[in-house]
Coordinates of N, CA and C in Angstrom, one line a residue:
M14 N -88.3 -225.5 115.3 CA -87.2 -224.7 114.8 C -87.7 -224.3 113.2
A15 N -88.9 -223.9 112.7 CA -88.7 -223.4 111.6 C -88.4 -222.6 111.2
D16 N -87.8 -221.3 111.7 CA -87.7 -220.0 111.3 C -85.9 -220.1 111.5
R17 N -85.5 -220.9 111.0 CA -83.7 -220.9 111.0 C -83.6 -221.4 109.1
I18 N -82.9 -220.7 108.7 CA -82.7 -221.0 107.0 C -80.8 -221.0 107.2
V19 N -80.9 -222.2 106.3 CA -79.7 -222.1 106.2 C -79.4 -222.3 104.6
E20 N -78.3 -221.4 104.3 CA -78.1 -221.0 102.9 C -77.2 -221.9 102.0
D21 N -77.8 -222.6 100.6 CA -76.5 -223.0 100.2 C -76.1 -222.0 99.2
T22 N -74.7 -222.0 99.1 CA -74.0 -220.9 98.6 C -73.0 -221.4 97.7
L23 N -72.8 -222.6 98.0 CA -71.8 -223.0 96.9 C -72.4 -224.0 95.6
E24 N -72.1 -224.4 94.9 CA -72.3 -224.7 93.8 C -72.0 -226.5 93.6
S25 N -70.9 -227.1 94.5 CA -70.7 -228.2 94.7 C -70.6 -228.8 96.4
I26 N -70.7 -230.0 96.3 CA -70.6 -230.6 97.8 C -69.4 -230.5 98.1
P27 N -69.5 -230.0 99.1 CA -68.1 -230.6 99.6 C -67.8 -231.4 100.3
E28 N -66.4 -232.0 100.5 CA -65.8 -233.1 101.0 C -65.8 -232.5 103.2
I29 N -67.3 -233.8 103.1 CA -67.8 -233.7 104.7 C -66.3 -234.6 105.4
P30 N -65.6 -234.1 106.6 CA -64.7 -234.9 107.3 C -65.5 -235.9 107.9
E31 N -64.9 -237.3 107.8 CA -65.6 -238.5 107.9 C -66.1 -238.9 109.4
R32 N -65.2 -238.2 110.1 CA -65.7 -237.9 111.7 C -67.4 -237.6 111.9
L33 N -66.9 -235.9 111.3 CA -68.1 -235.1 110.9 C -69.3 -235.8 110.7
Q34 N -69.1 -236.3 109.5 CA -70.1 -237.1 108.6 C -70.9 -237.8 109.6
A35 N -70.0 -239.0 110.2 CA -70.5 -240.1 111.2 C -71.5 -239.1 112.7
V36 N -70.9 -238.6 113.1 CA -71.8 -237.7 114.0 C -73.4 -237.2 113.3
L37 N -73.2 -236.4 112.3 CA -74.4 -236.0 111.7 C -75.2 -237.2 111.2
I38 N -75.2 -238.1 110.7 CA -75.8 -239.1 110.3 C -76.5 -239.7 111.4
A39 N -75.4 -239.5 113.0 CA -76.4 -240.9 113.6 C -77.2 -239.6 114.7
S40 N -77.1 -238.3 114.4 CA -78.0 -237.2 115.0 C -79.4 -237.5 114.0
L41 N -79.1 -237.5 112.8 CA -80.1 -237.6 111.5 C -81.4 -238.7 111.6
K42 N -80.4 -240.1 112.4 CA -80.9 -241.3 112.3 C -81.8 -240.7 113.9
E43 N -81.2 -240.7 114.5 CA -82.1 -240.3 116.0 C -83.0 -239.7 115.9
A44 N -83.1 -238.5 115.1 CA -84.5 -237.3 115.0 C -85.3 -238.3 114.3
R45 N -84.7 -238.8 113.3 CA -85.8 -239.8 112.4 C -86.6 -240.8 113.5
E46 N -86.2 -241.4 114.2 CA -86.6 -242.2 115.0 C -87.4 -241.7 115.7
R47 N -87.4 -240.3 116.7 CA -88.0 -240.0 117.4 C -89.6 -239.8 116.5
L48 N -89.8 -239.0 115.5 CA -90.1 -238.8 114.3 C -91.3 -239.8 114.2
E49 N -90.7 -241.0 113.6 CA -91.3 -241.8 113.3 C -91.9 -242.4 114.2
K50 N -91.7 -242.4 115.0 CA -92.5 -242.7 116.7 C -93.5 -242.4 117.2
G51 N -93.8 -240.6 116.5 CA -95.1 -239.7 116.9 C -94.2 -238.8 117.7
E52 N -93.0 -239.2 118.0 CA -92.7 -238.1 119.1 C -92.2 -236.4 118.3
S53 N -92.2 -235.5 119.0 CA -92.0 -234.6 118.5 C -89.8 -234.7 118.7
V54 N -89.3 -233.8 118.0 CA -87.9 -233.5 117.8 C -87.4 -232.3 118.6
V55 N -87.1 -232.3 119.9 CA -86.5 -231.1 120.6 C -85.2 -231.0 120.2
P56 N -85.0 -230.4 119.6 CA -83.4 -229.7 119.5 C -82.7 -230.2 120.3
F57 N -81.5 -231.0 120.0 CA -80.5 -231.7 120.9 C -79.1 -231.5 120.1
T58 N -77.9 -231.6 120.7 CA -76.8 -231.7 120.4 C -76.3 -233.2 120.7
A59 N -75.4 -233.3 119.7 CA -74.8 -234.7 119.4 C -73.4 -234.6 119.7
L60 N -72.7 -234.7 120.9 CA -71.1 -234.6 121.2 C -70.5 -235.6 121.0
A61 N -69.4 -235.3 119.9 CA -68.2 -237.0 119.8 C -67.1 -236.5 121.1
V62 N -67.0 -237.7 121.9 CA -65.7 -237.1 122.7 C -65.7 -238.8 122.6
K63 N -64.2 -238.6 122.3 CA -63.2 -240.2 121.6 C -64.1 -241.0 120.8
E64 N -64.8 -242.4 121.5 CA -66.0 -243.2 121.1 C -67.0 -243.3 121.1
N65 N -67.5 -242.1 121.7 CA -69.1 -242.0 122.8 C -69.5 -240.7 121.9
L66 N -70.8 -240.7 122.1 CA -71.5 -239.7 121.5 C -72.6 -239.7 122.6
F67 N -72.4 -238.2 122.8 CA -73.0 -237.8 124.1 C -74.4 -236.6 123.8
L68 N -75.8 -237.1 123.8 CA -77.0 -236.1 123.6 C -77.4 -235.2 124.4
E69 N -77.8 -234.1 124.2 CA -78.3 -233.2 125.2 C -79.5 -232.5 124.6
S70 N -80.7 -232.3 125.1 CA -81.7 -231.8 124.5 C -81.8 -230.2 124.9
H71 N -82.2 -229.2 123.8 CA -81.9 -228.3 124.3 C -83.5 -227.3 123.9
P72 N -84.5 -228.2 125.2 CA -85.8 -227.3 124.7 C -85.6 -225.9 125.3
A73 N -86.2 -224.9 124.0 CA -86.2 -223.4 124.4 C -87.6 -222.6 123.5
D74 N -87.8 -221.4 124.4 CA -89.2 -220.7 123.9 C -89.1 -220.3 121.8
D75 N -87.9 -219.9 121.9 CA -87.6 -219.2 120.7 C -86.3 -220.3 119.6
T76 N -86.1 -219.7 118.3 CA -84.9 -220.0 118.0 C -83.6 -219.7 118.4
Q77 N -83.6 -218.9 118.3 CA -82.6 -218.0 119.1 C -81.8 -218.3 120.2
Q78 N -82.6 -218.7 121.1 CA -82.7 -218.9 122.4 C -81.9 -220.6 122.5
C79 N -82.7 -221.5 121.3 CA -82.1 -223.0 121.0 C -80.5 -222.6 120.8
F80 N -80.3 -221.6 119.8 CA -78.7 -221.8 119.2 C -78.0 -221.5 120.5
N81 N -78.4 -220.5 121.3 CA -77.7 -220.2 121.9 C -77.6 -221.0 123.4
L82 N -78.3 -222.2 123.6 CA -78.1 -222.9 124.5 C -77.2 -224.3 124.0
A83 N -77.5 -224.3 122.7 CA -76.2 -225.5 121.6 C -75.2 -225.0 122.0
R84 N -75.0 -223.2 121.6 CA -73.6 -222.9 121.7 C -72.9 -223.2 123.2
H85 N -73.6 -222.8 123.5 CA -72.9 -222.5 125.0 C -72.8 -224.3 125.2
T86 N -73.7 -225.4 125.2 CA -73.2 -226.4 125.4 C -71.7 -227.0 124.6
V87 N -71.7 -226.8 123.4 CA -70.6 -227.3 122.2 C -69.1 -226.4 123.1
Q88 N -69.4 -225.1 123.3 CA -68.1 -224.3 123.7 C -67.8 -224.8 124.7
N89 N -68.2 -225.3 125.9 CA -68.0 -225.4 127.0 C -67.6 -226.9 127.6
V90 N -67.8 -227.6 126.4 CA -67.4 -228.9 126.8 C -65.9 -229.4 126.2
R91 N -66.0 -230.9 127.4 CA -64.0 -230.7 126.9 C -64.0 -232.1 126.5
G92 N -62.6 -232.2 125.8 CA -62.8 -233.9 125.0 C -63.5 -233.9 123.8
A93 N -64.5 -232.9 123.3 CA -65.2 -233.3 122.0 C -64.6 -232.4 120.9
D94 N -64.4 -233.6 120.0 CA -63.9 -233.1 118.3 C -64.6 -233.3 117.7
A95 N -66.0 -233.1 117.5 CA -66.9 -233.1 116.4 C -68.4 -232.9 117.2
Y96 N -69.2 -232.2 116.7 CA -70.6 -231.9 117.3 C -71.8 -231.7 116.1
A97 N -72.7 -232.0 116.5 CA -74.1 -231.5 115.4 C -75.1 -231.2 116.2
L98 N -76.0 -230.6 115.9 CA -77.1 -229.9 116.2 C -78.2 -230.3 115.8
C99 N -79.2 -231.1 115.9 CA -80.3 -231.4 115.0 C -81.5 -230.5 115.7
Y100 N -82.4 -230.5 115.1 CA -83.8 -230.1 114.7 C -85.0 -230.2 113.6
D101 N -85.7 -230.1 114.0 CA -86.9 -230.1 112.7 C -87.1 -229.0 112.4
G102 N -86.8 -228.7 110.9 CA -87.0 -227.2 110.2 C -87.5 -227.6 108.8
Y103 N -87.5 -226.3 108.4 CA -87.2 -226.8 106.4 C -86.3 -226.2 105.3
V104 N -86.2 -226.8 104.4 CA -85.2 -226.1 103.6 C -86.3 -225.8 102.1
E105 N -85.6 -224.8 101.5 CA -86.1 -224.0 100.3 C -85.7 -224.8 99.1
T106 N -86.6 -225.6 98.3 CA -86.0 -226.4 97.1 C -86.7 -225.5 95.9
D107 N -86.2 -226.2 94.6 CA -86.8 -225.5 93.3 C -88.5 -226.3 93.8
D108 N -88.4 -227.1 94.1 CA -90.1 -227.5 94.4 C -90.7 -226.8 95.4
G109 N -90.1 -225.9 96.2 CA -90.8 -225.4 97.0 C -90.2 -225.8 98.2
T110 N -90.7 -225.3 99.6 CA -90.3 -225.4 101.1 C -90.8 -227.0 101.2
K111 N -89.7 -227.7 101.9 CA -89.8 -228.9 102.2 C -89.7 -229.1 103.5
D112 N -90.2 -230.1 104.5 CA -90.0 -230.1 105.8 C -88.4 -231.1 106.0
A113 N -87.9 -230.7 106.5 CA -86.6 -231.6 106.9 C -86.0 -231.7 108.3
L114 N -85.7 -233.1 108.7 CA -84.8 -233.2 109.8 C -83.1 -232.4 109.7
I115 N -82.9 -231.6 110.3 CA -81.5 -230.9 110.2 C -80.6 -231.2 110.9
A116 N -79.4 -231.5 110.5 CA -78.3 -231.5 111.4 C -76.9 -230.5 110.8
E117 N -76.4 -229.7 111.5 CA -75.4 -228.9 111.3 C -74.1 -228.8 112.2
G118 N -73.3 -228.8 111.9 CA -72.1 -229.1 112.5 C -70.8 -229.0 112.5
G119 N -69.6 -229.4 113.3 CA -68.2 -229.0 113.1 C -67.5 -229.5 113.8
M120 N -66.3 -229.4 113.4 CA -65.1 -230.0 114.3 C -64.6 -229.0 115.0
A121 N -63.7 -229.2 116.0 CA -62.6 -228.6 116.7 C -61.5 -228.3 115.5
G122 N -61.4 -226.4 115.8 CA -60.0 -225.8 114.9 C -60.7 -225.4 113.3
E123 N -62.0 -226.1 112.9 CA -62.3 -226.0 111.8 C -63.1 -224.6 111.9
P124 N -62.6 -223.9 110.6 CA -63.3 -222.1 110.2 C -65.0 -222.1 110.1
E125 N -65.6 -223.4 109.1 CA -66.7 -223.6 109.3 C -67.4 -225.4 109.3
G126 N -68.6 -225.1 109.5 CA -69.3 -226.4 109.6 C -70.3 -226.7 108.4
Y127 N -71.2 -227.7 108.6 CA -72.0 -228.2 107.6 C -73.1 -228.8 107.7
A128 N -74.5 -228.4 106.8 CA -75.9 -228.9 107.3 C -76.1 -229.9 106.5
I129 N -76.7 -230.9 107.2 CA -77.4 -231.8 105.9 C -78.5 -231.8 106.4
G130 N -79.4 -233.1 105.7 CA -80.8 -233.2 106.4 C -81.2 -234.2 105.7
Y131 N -82.5 -234.6 106.0 CA -83.3 -235.7 105.6 C -84.7 -234.8 105.5
L132 N -85.0 -235.2 104.0 CA -86.5 -234.6 103.8 C -87.7 -235.7 104.4
Y133 N -88.7 -234.8 104.7 CA -89.8 -235.7 105.1 C -91.1 -234.8 104.8
E134 N -92.1 -236.1 104.6 CA -93.3 -235.4 104.6 C -94.6 -235.8 105.8
E135 N -95.2 -234.3 106.2 CA -96.0 -235.1 106.8 C -97.2 -236.3 106.3
A136 N -97.4 -236.8 107.7 CA -98.4 -237.8 107.2 C -100.0 -237.1 106.8
K137 N -100.5 -238.1 105.9 CA -101.6 -237.5 105.5 C -102.9 -238.1 106.1
E138 N -102.8 -239.0 106.6 CA -103.4 -239.6 107.3 C -103.7 -239.3 108.6
E139 N -104.7 -239.2 109.7 CA -104.6 -239.3 111.2 C -104.2 -240.1 111.6
G140 N -103.2 -240.4 112.7 CA -102.8 -241.2 113.2 C -101.4 -242.3 112.5
A141 N -101.4 -241.8 111.5 CA -100.0 -242.4 110.5 C -98.8 -241.1 110.7
F142 N -97.2 -241.8 110.6 CA -96.3 -241.1 111.0 C -95.8 -240.3 109.6
P143 N -94.8 -239.5 110.3 CA -94.2 -238.5 108.7 C -93.5 -239.7 107.8
K144 N -93.7 -239.6 106.4 CA -92.2 -240.6 105.7 C -90.9 -239.6 105.4
V145 N -90.2 -240.4 106.0 CA -89.0 -239.9 106.1 C -88.1 -240.3 105.4
T146 N -87.3 -239.8 104.6 CA -85.9 -240.3 103.6 C -85.4 -240.6 104.2
S147 N -84.4 -242.0 103.5 CA -83.1 -242.6 104.5 C -82.1 -241.8 103.8
Q148 N -81.8 -241.2 102.6 CA -80.7 -241.0 102.5 C -80.6 -239.1 102.3
P149 N -79.6 -238.8 102.9 CA -79.6 -237.3 103.3 C -78.8 -236.2 102.0
V150 N -79.4 -235.3 102.6 CA -78.9 -234.0 101.4 C -77.9 -232.9 101.6
Y151 N -77.2 -232.7 101.1 CA -76.4 -231.3 101.6 C -77.3 -230.1 101.3
I152 N -77.2 -229.5 102.7 CA -77.9 -228.2 102.9 C -77.5 -226.8 102.5
G153 N -76.1 -227.2 102.8 CA -75.1 -226.1 102.6 C -74.1 -226.2 103.8
P154 N -73.4 -224.5 104.2 CA -72.3 -224.5 105.1 C -73.5 -223.8 106.2
A155 N -72.6 -224.0 107.3 CA -73.1 -223.6 108.3 C -72.1 -223.3 109.7
P156 N -72.7 -222.3 110.7 CA -71.7 -222.1 111.7 C -70.8 -222.8 112.1
N157 N -70.2 -222.8 112.4 CA -69.1 -223.7 113.7 C -68.8 -223.5 115.2
F158 N -69.8 -224.0 115.8 CA -69.7 -223.5 117.3 C -68.3 -224.1 118.2
M159 N -68.0 -225.0 117.5 CA -66.1 -225.3 117.9 C -65.3 -224.2 117.5
M160 N -65.7 -223.6 116.3 CA -64.8 -222.5 116.1 C -64.5 -221.5 117.1
L161 N -65.5 -220.9 117.6 CA -65.7 -220.2 118.5 C -65.4 -220.1 119.7
T162 N -64.9 -221.5 120.0 CA -64.4 -222.2 121.3 C -62.7 -221.3 121.5
P163 N -62.8 -220.3 122.7 CA -61.5 -219.9 123.5 C -60.4 -221.2 123.2
D164 N -59.2 -220.6 123.1 CA -58.1 -221.4 123.1 C -57.8 -221.6 124.7
V165 N -57.7 -222.7 125.3 CA -57.0 -222.7 126.4 C -55.6 -222.8 126.2
P166 N -54.6 -221.6 126.8 CA -53.1 -221.6 126.9 C -52.7 -222.5 127.3
A167 N -51.6 -223.0 127.1 CA -50.9 -224.4 127.2 C -49.9 -224.0 128.6
E168 N -49.9 -225.6 129.1 CA -49.2 -224.8 130.3 C -47.7 -224.8 130.2
P169 N -47.2 -223.7 130.5 CA -45.4 -223.6 130.3 C -44.5 -225.0 130.4
A170 N -43.9 -225.3 129.7 CA -43.0 -226.5 129.9 C -42.0 -226.5 130.9
T171 N -41.2 -225.2 131.0 CA -40.3 -224.6 131.8 C -40.3 -223.9 133.0
E172 N -39.7 -224.1 134.3 CA -40.4 -223.1 135.1 C -39.5 -221.8 134.7
A173 N -38.9 -221.7 134.0 CA -38.3 -220.4 133.2 C -39.6 -219.8 132.2
E174 N -40.1 -220.6 131.9 CA -41.1 -220.3 130.7 C -42.1 -219.4 131.8
A175 N -42.8 -220.6 133.3 CA -43.3 -220.0 133.8 C -43.7 -218.7 134.6
A176 N -41.7 -218.3 135.4 CA -41.5 -216.9 135.4 C -42.0 -215.9 134.9
A177 N -41.3 -216.3 133.7 CA -41.4 -215.4 132.2 C -43.0 -214.8 131.9
A178 N -43.8 -216.1 131.8 CA -45.3 -215.7 131.9 C -45.6 -214.5 132.9
E179 N -45.6 -214.9 134.2 CA -45.9 -214.2 135.4 C -45.5 -212.4 134.9
A180 N -44.3 -212.8 134.7 CA -43.5 -211.5 134.5 C -43.9 -210.6 132.8
G181 N -45.2 -210.9 132.2 CA -45.1 -210.5 131.0 C -44.1 -210.7 130.3
Q182 N -43.2 -211.4 130.5 CA -42.2 -211.7 129.1 C -42.5 -212.5 128.3
E183 N -41.7 -213.0 126.9 CA -41.8 -214.2 126.2 C -40.5 -215.0 126.9
S184 N -40.6 -215.8 126.6 CA -39.4 -217.0 127.1 C -38.9 -217.2 125.8
T185 N -37.7 -217.4 125.4 CA -37.0 -217.8 124.0 C -36.6 -219.3 124.1
G186 N -36.6 -219.9 125.5 CA -36.6 -221.8 126.2 C -35.1 -221.7 125.6
A187 N -34.4 -220.8 125.9 CA -32.7 -221.2 125.9 C -32.5 -221.0 127.4
A188 N -31.3 -221.5 127.9 CA -31.3 -221.3 129.6 C -30.3 -220.3 129.4
E189 N -30.6 -219.6 130.3 CA -30.2 -218.1 130.8 C -29.1 -217.9 131.7

């Protein structure tokens, strides 16, 4: 997935929520392990549900299809409060284009996501593996697929509210 560009428009690094930061870092570590074993990094999502992290691969023919699959997965999961989409890409730096493992993600209810990554250098010798940094770098803001998740309407608390909802009226909650 080399044709996705995440632009850094901020002059300072924002504070990433701790829960999201943990999901992004776990995703990058998983991708680094795959790359260092000589495996390809098929784009995947990591979904945080309670204390569990669920991974799902998103093989696709092109970048847009991959993002559509990831968005569909994130928007249709129940109980997740944070996610990351991790993939092998590149970033533009002052020193030129650099290969990077990129994790971008967000949290439920937040308007914007974040992208961080591990830069790496391709192996120079045949049979060797890429050299991946262990310190993540902030890449920039990213879309938050959880922001786009439709709100699920709350169940009516009383029979009067349920009847009012069916009739298309608002209930004041007061006894009638």
